[in-house]
CSV table of C-alpha atoms in Angstrom, one decimal:
chain,number,residue,atom,x,y,z
A,1,MET,CA,0.1,0.0,-0.1
A,2,ILE,CA,1.2,3.5,-0.6
A,3,SER,CA,1.5,5.6,2.6
A,4,GLY,CA,-0.2,8.8,3.0
A,5,SER,CA,3.0,10.6,3.4
A,6,LEU,CA,4.0,9.4,-0.2
A,7,ILE,CA,0.7,10.6,-1.5
A,8,GLY,CA,1.1,13.9,0.2
A,9,ASP,CA,4.6,14.8,-1.0
A,10,SER,CA,3.3,13.9,-4.7
A,11,ILE,CA,0.4,16.2,-4.4
A,12,ALA,CA,2.8,18.9,-3.0
A,13,LEU,CA,5.4,18.2,-5.6
A,14,PHE,CA,2.5,18.6,-8.3
A,15,LEU,CA,1.1,21.6,-6.8
A,16,THR,CA,4.6,23.5,-6.8
A,17,LEU,CA,5.3,22.5,-10.3
A,18,LEU,CA,1.8,23.7,-11.1
A,19,VAL,CA,2.4,27.1,-9.4
A,20,ALA,CA,6.0,27.5,-10.7
A,21,ALA,CA,4.6,27.1,-14.3
A,22,PHE,CA,1.9,29.5,-13.6
A,23,VAL,CA,4.4,32.1,-12.4
A,24,TYR,CA,7.0,31.4,-15.5
A,25,PHE,CA,4.1,32.1,-18.0
A,26,ARG,CA,2.5,34.8,-16.1
A,27,ARG,CA,5.9,36.6,-16.5
A,28,ASN,CA,6.4,35.7,-19.9
A,29,SER,CA,3.0,37.4,-20.9
A,30,THR,CA,4.0,40.6,-19.4
A,31,TYR,CA,7.4,40.6,-21.1
A,32,TRP,CA,6.8,43.5,-23.4
A,33,GLN,CA,5.0,45.6,-20.8
A,34,ARG,CA,8.0,45.2,-18.7
A,35,LYS,CA,10.3,46.2,-21.4
A,36,ASN,CA,7.7,49.3,-22.4
A,37,ILE,CA,7.5,48.1,-25.9
A,38,GLN,CA,4.3,48.1,-27.7
A,39,TYR,CA,3.0,44.7,-28.4
A,40,LEU,CA,0.4,43.5,-30.9
A,41,ASP,CA,-2.5,41.3,-29.3
A,42,LEU,CA,-2.6,38.5,-32.0
A,43,ARG,CA,-2.5,35.0,-32.0
A,44,CYS,CA,-0.9,32.5,-34.2
A,45,ARG,CA,-3.8,30.3,-35.5
A,46,GLU,CA,-2.4,30.1,-39.2
A,47,HIS,CA,0.5,29.2,-40.8
A,48,THR,CA,3.6,31.1,-39.5
A,49,GLY,CA,4.3,32.9,-43.0
A,50,ILE,CA,0.7,34.1,-43.2
A,51,PHE,CA,0.5,35.0,-39.6
A,52,LEU,CA,3.9,37.2,-39.6
A,53,LYS,CA,2.6,38.9,-42.8
A,54,GLN,CA,-0.6,40.0,-40.9
A,55,VAL,CA,1.7,41.1,-38.1
A,56,TYR,CA,3.9,43.3,-40.4
A,57,ASP,CA,0.9,44.8,-42.3
A,58,LEU,CA,-0.9,45.7,-38.7
A,59,MET,CA,2.5,47.3,-37.7
A,60,LYS,CA,2.5,49.3,-40.9
A,61,LYS,CA,-1.0,50.3,-40.5
A,62,LYS,CA,0.0,51.6,-37.0
A,63,ASN,CA,3.3,53.0,-38.1
A,64,LEU,CA,5.3,51.0,-35.9
A,65,LYS,CA,8.8,50.7,-36.6
A,66,HIS,CA,9.2,47.6,-34.0
A,67,GLY,CA,6.9,45.9,-31.6
A,68,GLY,CA,6.5,42.4,-29.9
A,69,ILE,CA,4.2,39.7,-30.3
A,70,TYR,CA,3.5,36.1,-28.3
A,71,MET,CA,3.9,32.7,-30.1
A,72,GLN,CA,3.4,29.6,-28.2
A,73,LEU,CA,3.2,31.9,-24.9
A,74,PHE,CA,6.7,33.1,-25.7
A,75,PRO,CA,7.4,36.7,-26.6
A,76,VAL,CA,8.9,37.4,-30.0
A,77,TYR,CA,10.5,40.8,-31.2
A,78,VAL,CA,9.2,42.0,-34.9
A,79,VAL,CA,11.1,44.6,-36.6
A,80,ALA,CA,9.3,46.3,-39.7
A,81,ASP,CA,11.6,49.3,-40.3
A,82,LEU,CA,14.6,48.7,-42.9
A,83,ASP,CA,16.8,50.9,-41.0
A,84,TYR,CA,16.4,48.8,-37.7
A,85,VAL,CA,17.0,45.6,-39.6
A,86,LYS,CA,20.0,47.1,-41.1
A,87,ASN,CA,21.4,47.9,-37.8
A,88,ILE,CA,20.3,44.5,-36.1
A,89,MET,CA,22.3,42.8,-39.0
A,90,THR,CA,25.4,45.0,-38.8
A,91,ARG,CA,26.1,47.4,-36.0
A,92,ASP,CA,23.9,45.7,-33.2
A,93,PHE,CA,24.2,42.1,-34.2
A,94,GLN,CA,26.1,41.3,-30.9
A,95,TYR,CA,22.8,41.9,-29.0
A,96,PHE,CA,20.9,39.5,-31.3
A,97,PRO,CA,23.0,36.2,-31.3
A,98,HIS,CA,20.3,33.7,-30.7
A,99,ARG,CA,17.9,32.5,-33.2
A,100,GLY,CA,15.6,30.6,-30.8
A,101,LEU,CA,15.3,27.6,-33.0
A,102,TYR,CA,15.7,23.9,-32.0
A,103,TYR,CA,18.7,21.8,-32.8
A,104,ASN,CA,20.4,18.8,-31.5
A,105,GLU,CA,23.9,17.9,-32.4
A,106,GLU,CA,24.1,14.6,-30.4
A,107,SER,CA,20.6,12.9,-31.3
A,108,ASP,CA,19.7,14.9,-34.4
A,109,PRO,CA,23.0,16.1,-36.1
A,110,LEU,CA,21.5,17.3,-39.5
A,111,SER,CA,19.2,20.0,-37.3
A,112,ALA,CA,22.4,21.5,-36.6
A,113,HIS,CA,22.2,23.5,-39.8
A,114,ILE,CA,23.0,27.3,-40.5
A,115,PHE,CA,19.1,27.9,-40.2
A,116,ASN,CA,18.9,26.7,-36.6
A,117,LEU,CA,22.3,27.6,-35.1
A,118,SER,CA,22.8,30.5,-33.0
A,119,GLY,CA,25.5,32.6,-31.6
A,120,GLU,CA,29.2,32.1,-32.5
A,121,LYS,CA,28.5,28.7,-34.3
A,122,TRP,CA,26.1,30.5,-36.8
A,123,ARG,CA,28.4,33.4,-37.2
A,124,ASN,CA,31.3,31.1,-38.1
A,125,LEU,CA,29.1,29.2,-40.7
A,126,ARG,CA,27.5,32.5,-42.1
A,127,THR,CA,31.0,33.7,-42.6
A,128,MET,CA,32.1,30.6,-44.4
A,129,LEU,CA,28.9,29.9,-46.5
A,130,ASN,CA,28.0,33.8,-47.4
A,131,PRO,CA,30.5,33.7,-50.4
A,132,ILE,CA,28.9,30.6,-51.9
A,133,VAL,CA,25.5,32.2,-53.0
A,134,THR,CA,26.9,35.3,-54.8
A,135,PRO,CA,25.4,36.0,-58.1
A,136,ASN,CA,28.6,35.2,-60.0
A,137,ARG,CA,29.0,31.9,-58.2
A,138,MET,CA,25.5,30.9,-58.6
A,139,GLU,CA,25.7,31.6,-62.5
A,140,LYS,CA,28.7,29.6,-62.8
A,141,LYS,CA,27.0,26.7,-61.1
A,142,ILE,CA,23.6,26.9,-62.8
A,143,LEU,CA,24.6,27.3,-66.4
A,144,PRO,CA,26.6,24.3,-66.8
A,145,ILE,CA,23.6,22.3,-65.2
A,146,LEU,CA,21.0,24.0,-67.8
A,147,MET,CA,23.6,22.9,-70.8
A,148,ASP,CA,24.1,19.3,-69.3
A,149,CYS,CA,20.4,18.9,-69.1
A,150,GLU,CA,19.5,20.3,-72.4
A,151,THR,CA,17.8,16.9,-73.6
A,152,VAL,CA,15.7,16.8,-70.5
A,153,LEU,CA,14.6,20.5,-70.5
A,154,LYS,CA,13.5,19.7,-74.4
A,155,LYS,CA,10.8,17.2,-73.0
A,156,ILE,CA,7.5,18.0,-71.9
A,157,VAL,CA,7.5,18.4,-68.4
A,158,GLU,CA,4.6,17.7,-65.7
A,159,LEU,CA,4.6,20.8,-63.4
A,160,GLN,CA,2.9,18.9,-60.7
A,161,ASP,CA,6.1,16.8,-60.7
A,162,LEU,CA,9.0,19.0,-61.4
A,163,SER,CA,11.5,16.2,-60.7
A,164,TRP,CA,14.2,17.9,-63.0
A,165,MET,CA,14.2,20.9,-60.8
A,166,LEU,CA,15.0,18.6,-57.6
A,167,SER,CA,17.7,16.9,-59.6
A,168,HIS,CA,19.3,20.5,-60.1
A,169,VAL,CA,19.3,21.2,-56.5
A,170,ALA,CA,20.6,17.8,-55.6
A,171,ARG,CA,23.4,18.3,-58.0
A,172,LEU,CA,24.4,21.8,-56.7
A,173,VAL,CA,24.4,20.3,-53.2
A,174,SER,CA,26.3,17.0,-53.6
A,175,THR,CA,27.4,17.1,-57.3
A,176,VAL,CA,25.4,13.9,-57.6
A,177,LYS,CA,24.2,13.9,-61.4
A,178,SER,CA,20.6,12.8,-61.3
A,179,CYS,CA,18.8,14.9,-64.2
A,180,LYS,CA,17.6,11.7,-65.9
A,181,VAL,CA,16.3,9.9,-62.9
A,182,GLU,CA,12.3,10.1,-62.9
A,183,ASP,CA,11.9,9.1,-59.1
A,184,SER,CA,15.4,9.6,-57.4
A,185,THR,CA,16.4,8.7,-54.0
A,186,PHE,CA,16.6,12.5,-53.3
A,187,LYS,CA,13.0,13.0,-54.1
A,188,LYS,CA,11.9,10.1,-52.1
A,189,PHE,CA,13.7,11.4,-48.8
A,190,GLY,CA,12.7,15.0,-49.7
A,191,LYS,CA,9.0,14.1,-49.5
A,192,LYS,CA,9.6,12.1,-46.3
A,193,ILE,CA,10.7,15.4,-44.6
A,194,PHE,CA,7.9,17.3,-45.4
A,195,THR,CA,5.4,14.3,-45.1
A,196,LYS,CA,4.9,14.4,-41.0
A,197,SER,CA,3.3,11.9,-38.9
A,198,LYS,CA,1.2,12.7,-36.0
A,199,SER,CA,4.1,12.0,-33.5
A,200,ARG,CA,6.5,14.2,-35.6
A,201,ARG,CA,4.0,17.0,-35.5
A,202,ILE,CA,3.8,16.5,-31.8
A,203,LYS,CA,7.5,16.5,-31.3
A,204,GLY,CA,7.6,19.5,-33.6
A,205,ILE,CA,5.3,21.6,-31.1
A,206,LEU,CA,7.1,20.3,-28.2
A,207,VAL,CA,10.6,21.3,-29.3
A,208,GLU,CA,9.2,24.5,-30.9
A,209,SER,CA,7.8,25.6,-27.8
A,210,PHE,CA,10.3,24.3,-25.2
A,211,PRO,CA,13.5,23.9,-27.1
A,212,LYS,CA,15.8,23.5,-24.0
A,213,LEU,CA,13.4,20.7,-22.8
A,214,GLY,CA,14.0,19.0,-26.2
A,215,GLN,CA,17.4,19.1,-26.1
A,216,PHE,CA,17.6,17.8,-22.5
A,217,LEU,CA,15.3,14.8,-23.8
A,218,ASP,CA,17.3,14.2,-27.0
A,219,VAL,CA,14.3,14.7,-29.2
A,220,PRO,CA,15.3,14.0,-32.8
A,221,LEU,CA,13.0,15.5,-35.4
A,222,THR,CA,14.8,14.1,-38.6
A,223,PRO,CA,13.7,10.4,-39.5
A,224,LYS,CA,16.4,8.1,-38.7
A,225,ASN,CA,16.7,6.8,-42.4
A,226,VAL,CA,16.7,10.3,-43.8
A,227,SER,CA,19.8,11.2,-41.4
A,228,ILE,CA,21.6,7.9,-42.4
A,229,PHE,CA,21.1,8.6,-46.0
A,230,PHE,CA,22.3,12.3,-46.1
A,231,THR,CA,25.1,11.4,-43.6
A,232,THR,CA,26.3,8.4,-45.6
A,233,LEU,CA,26.2,10.4,-49.0
A,234,VAL,CA,28.2,13.1,-47.6
A,235,LYS,CA,30.9,10.9,-45.8
A,236,ASN,CA,31.2,9.1,-48.8
A,237,THR,CA,31.5,12.1,-51.0
A,238,VAL,CA,33.9,13.6,-48.6
A,239,SER,CA,36.3,10.6,-48.4
A,240,TYR,CA,36.2,10.1,-52.1
A,241,ARG,CA,37.3,13.6,-52.8
A,242,GLU,CA,40.1,13.5,-50.2
A,243,GLU,CA,41.5,10.3,-51.3
A,244,THR,CA,41.3,10.9,-55.2
A,245,ASN,CA,42.1,14.8,-54.9
A,246,THR,CA,38.8,15.4,-57.1
A,247,VAL,CA,37.8,19.0,-57.0
A,248,ASN,CA,35.0,21.1,-58.7
A,249,LYS,CA,33.2,24.3,-57.7
A,250,TYR,CA,30.0,22.8,-56.3
A,251,PHE,CA,28.8,23.4,-52.9
A,252,ILE,CA,30.1,20.6,-50.9
A,253,GLN,CA,33.6,21.4,-52.4
A,254,VAL,CA,33.5,24.7,-50.7
A,255,ILE,CA,33.0,23.4,-47.4
A,256,ILE,CA,35.5,20.6,-47.8
A,257,ASP,CA,38.0,23.3,-49.1
A,258,GLN,CA,37.3,25.2,-45.8
A,259,LYS,CA,37.6,22.1,-43.8
A,260,ARG,CA,41.0,21.3,-45.1
A,261,ARG,CA,42.4,25.0,-44.3
A,262,LEU,CA,41.1,24.7,-40.8
A,263,VAL,CA,43.0,21.3,-40.2
A,264,GLU,CA,46.1,22.7,-42.1
A,265,ASP,CA,45.9,25.8,-39.8
A,266,ASP,CA,45.6,23.9,-36.4
A,267,ASN,CA,42.4,25.4,-36.2
A,268,TYR,CA,40.0,22.6,-36.5
A,269,ASP,CA,36.6,23.3,-35.7
A,270,ALA,CA,34.0,20.9,-34.5
A,271,THR,CA,31.3,22.7,-36.6
A,272,LEU,CA,33.2,21.3,-39.7
A,273,SER,CA,32.8,17.8,-38.8
A,274,VAL,CA,31.4,15.3,-41.6
A,275,GLU,CA,28.2,15.4,-39.7
A,276,ALA,CA,28.3,19.3,-39.8
A,277,ILE,CA,28.8,19.4,-43.5
A,278,ALA,CA,26.0,16.8,-44.0
A,279,ALA,CA,23.7,19.1,-42.3
A,280,GLN,CA,24.5,22.3,-44.4
A,281,CYS,CA,24.1,20.3,-47.5
A,282,PHE,CA,20.9,18.8,-46.1
A,283,ILE,CA,19.2,22.6,-45.3
A,284,PHE,CA,20.4,23.8,-48.9
A,285,TYR,CA,18.7,20.6,-50.4
A,286,LEU,CA,15.4,21.2,-48.4
A,287,ALA,CA,15.6,25.0,-49.1
A,288,GLY,CA,15.2,24.2,-53.0
A,289,PHE,CA,12.9,21.0,-52.5
A,290,SER,CA,9.7,22.7,-52.2
A,291,THR,CA,10.2,26.3,-52.9
A,292,SER,CA,11.3,26.1,-56.4
A,293,PRO,CA,8.5,24.0,-57.5
A,294,THR,CA,5.9,26.0,-55.5
A,295,LEU,CA,7.3,29.2,-56.8
A,296,MET,CA,7.1,28.0,-60.6
A,297,THR,CA,3.5,26.9,-59.9
A,298,SER,CA,2.3,30.0,-58.1
A,299,ALA,CA,3.7,31.9,-60.9
A,300,LEU,CA,2.0,30.1,-63.8
A,301,TYR,CA,-1.1,30.4,-61.8
A,302,GLU,CA,-0.8,34.2,-61.7
A,303,LEU,CA,0.4,34.4,-65.5
A,304,ALA,CA,-2.7,32.4,-66.6
A,305,LYS,CA,-5.0,34.9,-64.6
A,306,HIS,CA,-3.1,37.9,-66.2
A,307,GLN,CA,-3.0,37.3,-70.0
A,308,GLU,CA,-1.4,40.6,-70.9
A,309,ILE,CA,1.7,40.0,-68.4
A,310,GLN,CA,2.0,36.4,-69.8
A,311,GLU,CA,2.4,37.8,-73.2
A,312,LYS,CA,5.1,40.4,-72.3
A,313,VAL,CA,7.0,37.3,-70.3
A,314,ARG,CA,6.4,35.3,-73.4
A,315,ASN,CA,7.9,37.6,-75.6
A,316,GLU,CA,10.9,38.7,-73.5
A,317,ILE,CA,11.8,34.7,-73.2
A,318,ILE,CA,11.7,34.4,-77.1
A,319,LYS,CA,13.9,37.6,-77.3
A,320,GLN,CA,16.3,36.0,-74.8
A,321,CYS,CA,16.4,32.7,-76.8
A,322,PHE,CA,18.6,34.6,-79.7
A,323,LEU,CA,21.3,35.3,-77.1
A,324,GLU,CA,24.1,33.2,-75.5
A,325,LEU,CA,22.9,31.4,-72.4
A,326,SER,CA,25.6,33.1,-70.2
A,327,LYS,CA,24.1,36.5,-71.4
A,328,ALA,CA,20.5,35.7,-71.2
A,329,PHE,CA,21.1,35.0,-67.4
A,330,ASP,CA,21.9,38.7,-67.1
A,331,THR,CA,19.2,40.0,-69.1
A,332,VAL,CA,16.0,38.6,-68.0
A,333,SER,CA,14.5,41.3,-66.0
A,334,HIS,CA,10.8,41.2,-66.2
A,335,ASP,CA,10.9,37.5,-65.3
A,336,ILE,CA,12.7,38.3,-62.1
A,337,MET,CA,9.9,41.0,-61.2
A,338,ILE,CA,7.2,38.6,-61.8
A,339,LEU,CA,8.9,36.0,-59.5
A,340,LEU,CA,9.5,38.5,-56.7
A,341,SER,CA,5.8,39.7,-56.9
A,342,VAL,CA,4.7,36.0,-56.8
A,343,CYS,CA,6.8,35.5,-53.7
A,344,GLN,CA,5.4,38.7,-52.1
A,345,MET,CA,1.8,37.7,-52.9
A,346,HIS,CA,2.0,34.0,-51.6
A,347,GLN,CA,4.5,34.4,-48.9
A,348,LEU,CA,7.1,32.2,-50.6
A,349,SER,CA,10.8,32.3,-49.5
A,350,GLY,CA,12.2,31.6,-52.8
């Protein structure tokens, strides 16, 4: 039988935890009042992108340069003024080192990528990866792929699939040439990431609301077979390149070169382990997995509704067809404006 003292102790412990939780969340709910910063009494009941767009529009309507909101009971600082954004990203960056996103290098190494990392780890990776995405580098990477896939691009492409776009992204990240693969392993694992079961959704809500608790409990968000696939792929690629001294200008090569320089300088950083390299390749692939097809689908939808704009874009494309591919890359202007407008209309990131 359970003694009365044990029951009493359990009840006391439960009440103590309940009171502590109440005080903690109560203090959080008055954070912006204590900081004397105006906050918007909005609740996130939609997709985060749509919700933040609503917050931004309301702040502009109220002529607010910055303000506070609450997401999952936690305070979030929102900046609407471009000058404030510029200061935060440059002069005052030391005051905003933490991104507040969940990652776990031990149980879920692929989550420790540049999008999730904070502080010094994020700064070091940003410095290393920033030169990779300059317009000049992107042109040098994209043009050979377009020329290589000429036979594929001449075929009729079903827009609901867009496998060829995913193949390009995979090649940019890992140098795997898969243009002719209809249903590649990259595509299968990419879909697996974005198809979430109930248990993964619950884990996601838990670590998003309580990231420190998630790290303490070693909660992984990436499916194990996905993690094994990307880590093994990168490990084999790195080993092969280092053993055979194979060099090219793709994304993974730039990171390998940085890793080699640090080793030679006796400044080897753990953020450049094979797992860390795999994490950066992983997020670059995911960033292009859904955004590129979604962007193209949304753009075609808007063009179908606006025939006059569609005709202008068509004429510009026909005009560029008579130029060399390298020159056409720099001269397509109306198409870029269309894509930027679509991004803004549909809350797309790229």
